[in-house]
PDB file of C-alpha atoms in Angstrom:
ATOM      1  CA  MET A   1      69.194 203.395-118.229  1.00 58.00           C
ATOM      2  CA  LYS A   2      66.032 203.866-116.142  1.00 66.00           C
ATOM      3  CA  MET A   3      66.070 200.146-115.207  1.00 69.00           C
ATOM      4  CA  LYS A   4      69.631 200.410-113.842  1.00 71.00           C
ATOM      5  CA  THR A   5      68.691 203.465-111.796  1.00 74.00           C
ATOM      6  CA  ALA A   6      65.624 201.701-110.377  1.00 65.00           C
ATOM      7  CA  LYS A   7      67.689 198.642-109.399  1.00 70.00           C
ATOM      8  CA  LEU A   8      70.315 200.853-107.801  1.00 67.00           C
ATOM      9  CA  MET A   9      67.645 202.710-105.801  1.00 69.00           C
ATOM     10  CA  ILE A  10      66.144 199.408-104.584  1.00 74.00           C
ATOM     11  CA  LYS A  11      69.574 198.159-103.491  1.00 71.00           C
ATOM     12  CA  LEU A  12      70.284 201.434-101.719  1.00 66.00           C
ATOM     13  CA  ALA A  13      66.930 201.269 -99.908  1.00 68.00           C
ATOM     14  CA  LEU A  14      67.672 197.706 -98.765  1.00 71.00           C
ATOM     15  CA  VAL A  15      71.098 198.696 -97.460  1.00 68.00           C
ATOM     16  CA  ILE A  16      69.591 201.610 -95.518  1.00 72.00           C
ATOM     17  CA  ALA A  17      66.846 199.367 -94.076  1.00 65.00           C
ATOM     18  CA  VAL A  18      69.363 196.730 -92.958  1.00 65.00           C
ATOM     19  CA  ALA A  19      71.633 199.366 -91.423  1.00 62.00           C
ATOM     20  CA  ALA A  20      68.702 200.940 -89.570  1.00 59.00           C
ATOM     21  CA  PHE A  21      67.540 197.556 -88.286  1.00 61.00           C
ATOM     22  CA  CYS A  22      71.028 196.570 -87.092  1.00 60.00           C
ATOM     23  CA  SER A  23      71.563 199.907 -85.366  1.00 55.00           C
ATOM     24  CA  GLY A  24      68.387 199.554 -83.315  1.00 52.00           C
ATOM     25  CA  TYR A  25      66.620 202.367 -85.136  1.00 54.00           C
ATOM     26  CA  PHE A  26      63.346 200.462 -85.016  1.00 60.00           C
ATOM     27  CA  GLY A  27      63.048 200.825 -81.262  1.00 65.00           C
ATOM     28  CA  LYS A  28      65.205 198.139 -79.652  1.00 69.00           C
ATOM     29  CA  SER A  29      68.660 198.172 -78.195  1.00 75.00           C
ATOM     30  CA  TYR A  30      70.309 195.760 -75.810  1.00 76.00           C
ATOM     31  CA  GLN A  31      71.592 196.797 -72.401  1.00 82.00           C
ATOM     32  CA  GLN A  32      74.419 194.695 -70.983  1.00 86.00           C
ATOM     33  CA  ASN A  33      74.050 193.940 -67.279  1.00 88.00           C
ATOM     34  CA  THR A  34      76.492 192.223 -64.954  1.00 93.00           C
ATOM     35  CA  ALA A  35      75.572 190.483 -61.737  1.00 94.00           C
ATOM     36  CA  GLU A  36      77.686 188.672 -59.168  1.00 97.00           C
ATOM     37  CA  TYR A  37      76.384 185.422 -57.751  1.00 97.00           C
ATOM     38  CA  VAL A  38      77.900 183.974 -54.566  1.00 98.00           C
ATOM     39  CA  VAL A  39      77.942 180.192 -54.826  1.00 97.00           C
ATOM     40  CA  ARG A  40      76.290 178.187 -52.063  1.00 97.00           C
ATOM     41  CA  LYS A  41      76.739 174.517 -51.240  1.00 97.00           C
ATOM     42  CA  GLY A  42      75.314 172.341 -54.014  1.00 96.00           C
ATOM     43  CA  ASP A  43      75.159 175.103 -56.651  1.00 96.00           C
ATOM     44  CA  THR A  44      76.201 174.185 -60.176  1.00 95.00           C
ATOM     45  CA  LEU A  45      76.842 176.232 -63.312  1.00 95.00           C
ATOM     46  CA  TRP A  46      73.477 174.971 -64.584  1.00 94.00           C
ATOM     47  CA  TYR A  47      71.750 176.353 -61.481  1.00 94.00           C
ATOM     48  CA  VAL A  48      73.555 179.713 -61.584  1.00 95.00           C
ATOM     49  CA  ALA A  49      72.758 180.171 -65.286  1.00 92.00           C
ATOM     50  CA  GLY A  50      69.126 179.343 -64.598  1.00 90.00           C
ATOM     51  CA  GLN A  51      68.890 182.181 -62.083  1.00 90.00           C
ATOM     52  CA  TYR A  52      69.658 184.747 -64.811  1.00 87.00           C
ATOM     53  CA  PHE A  53      68.593 183.149 -68.099  1.00 85.00           C
ATOM     54  CA  GLY A  54      64.988 184.301 -67.693  1.00 73.00           C
ATOM     55  CA  LYS A  55      66.228 187.902 -67.561  1.00 71.00           C
ATOM     56  CA  GLU A  56      68.085 187.451 -70.841  1.00 60.00           C
ATOM     57  CA  GLU A  57      66.226 189.112 -73.707  1.00 61.00           C
ATOM     58  CA  ARG A  58      68.380 187.824 -76.526  1.00 60.00           C
ATOM     59  CA  THR A  59      68.011 184.714 -78.596  1.00 59.00           C
ATOM     60  CA  ASP A  60      70.851 182.795 -76.944  1.00 68.00           C
ATOM     61  CA  HIS A  61      70.250 179.160 -76.260  1.00 85.00           C
ATOM     62  CA  PHE A  62      70.589 178.123 -72.597  1.00 87.00           C
ATOM     63  CA  GLY A  63      73.759 176.163 -73.428  1.00 88.00           C
ATOM     64  CA  GLU A  64      75.327 179.233 -75.074  1.00 90.00           C
ATOM     65  CA  PHE A  65      74.397 181.309 -72.035  1.00 89.00           C
ATOM     66  CA  GLN A  66      76.129 178.797 -69.735  1.00 92.00           C
ATOM     67  CA  TRP A  67      79.176 178.766 -71.991  1.00 93.00           C
ATOM     68  CA  ARG A  68      79.429 182.561 -71.823  1.00 92.00           C
ATOM     69  CA  ILE A  69      79.352 182.408 -68.011  1.00 95.00           C
ATOM     70  CA  ARG A  70      82.048 179.714 -68.048  1.00 95.00           C
ATOM     71  CA  GLU A  71      84.255 181.797 -70.368  1.00 95.00           C
ATOM     72  CA  ASP A  72      83.769 184.953 -68.271  1.00 96.00           C
ATOM     73  CA  ASN A  73      84.847 183.020 -65.158  1.00 97.00           C
ATOM     74  CA  ALA A  74      87.543 180.810 -66.664  1.00 96.00           C
ATOM     75  CA  GLU A  75      89.639 180.906 -63.494  1.00 96.00           C
ATOM     76  CA  LEU A  76      86.828 179.227 -61.518  1.00 95.00           C
ATOM     77  CA  PHE A  77      86.683 176.321 -63.985  1.00 94.00           C
ATOM     78  CA  ALA A  78      90.400 175.923 -64.768  1.00 94.00           C
ATOM     79  CA  ASP A  79      91.721 172.352 -64.847  1.00 94.00           C
ATOM     80  CA  GLY A  80      88.249 170.850 -64.364  1.00 91.00           C
ATOM     81  CA  ARG A  81      87.621 172.712 -61.112  1.00 94.00           C
ATOM     82  CA  GLN A  82      84.023 172.666 -59.836  1.00 94.00           C
ATOM     83  CA  LEU A  83      82.277 175.614 -58.227  1.00 96.00           C
ATOM     84  CA  GLN A  84      82.884 175.881 -54.479  1.00 96.00           C
ATOM     85  CA  PRO A  85      80.808 177.642 -51.812  1.00 98.00           C
ATOM     86  CA  GLY A  86      81.933 181.260 -51.562  1.00 97.00           C
ATOM     87  CA  ASP A  87      83.046 181.520 -55.217  1.00 97.00           C
ATOM     88  CA  VAL A  88      81.795 184.701 -56.877  1.00 98.00           C
ATOM     89  CA  VAL A  89      80.507 184.076 -60.400  1.00 98.00           C
ATOM     90  CA  LYS A  90      80.160 187.071 -62.722  1.00 97.00           C
ATOM     91  CA  VAL A  91      77.065 186.749 -64.909  1.00 95.00           C
ATOM     92  CA  ARG A  92      76.721 188.924 -68.001  1.00 91.00           C
ATOM     93  CA  TYR A  93      73.220 189.118 -69.446  1.00 86.00           C
ATOM     94  CA  TYR A  94      71.333 191.448 -71.762  1.00 83.00           C
ATOM     95  CA  THR A  95      67.958 193.120 -71.463  1.00 81.00           C
ATOM     96  CA  VAL A  96      66.027 195.034 -74.105  1.00 77.00           C
ATOM     97  CA  THR A  97      65.783 198.793 -73.914  1.00 73.00           C
ATOM     98  CA  THR A  98      63.009 200.306 -75.999  1.00 71.00           C
ATOM     99  CA  LYS A  99      63.843 203.576 -77.697  1.00 66.00           C
ATOM    100  CA  GLN A 100      61.180 206.247 -77.879  1.00 58.00           C
TER     101      GLN A 100
END
């Protein structure tokens, strides 16, 4: 009986630790930011993503970051359309906020 109780307590402690970690209890939370980039002649999605990727504090790969920008601005890329000067690209990126 004592062994079952000990195993149950260990499982409960693990669940609490995972929940605390996922909730940001250990001091980190992510802040979503949105910027608007006005496209200039010669700009590409690669270039635009590169302007904001360094600010990103998540583990996204650069390709995933570009894909998110493309999805958020689907109308600018519809039917194979390329970016044009004057287009406004919305860029969603995340930064870390430290809890105290």
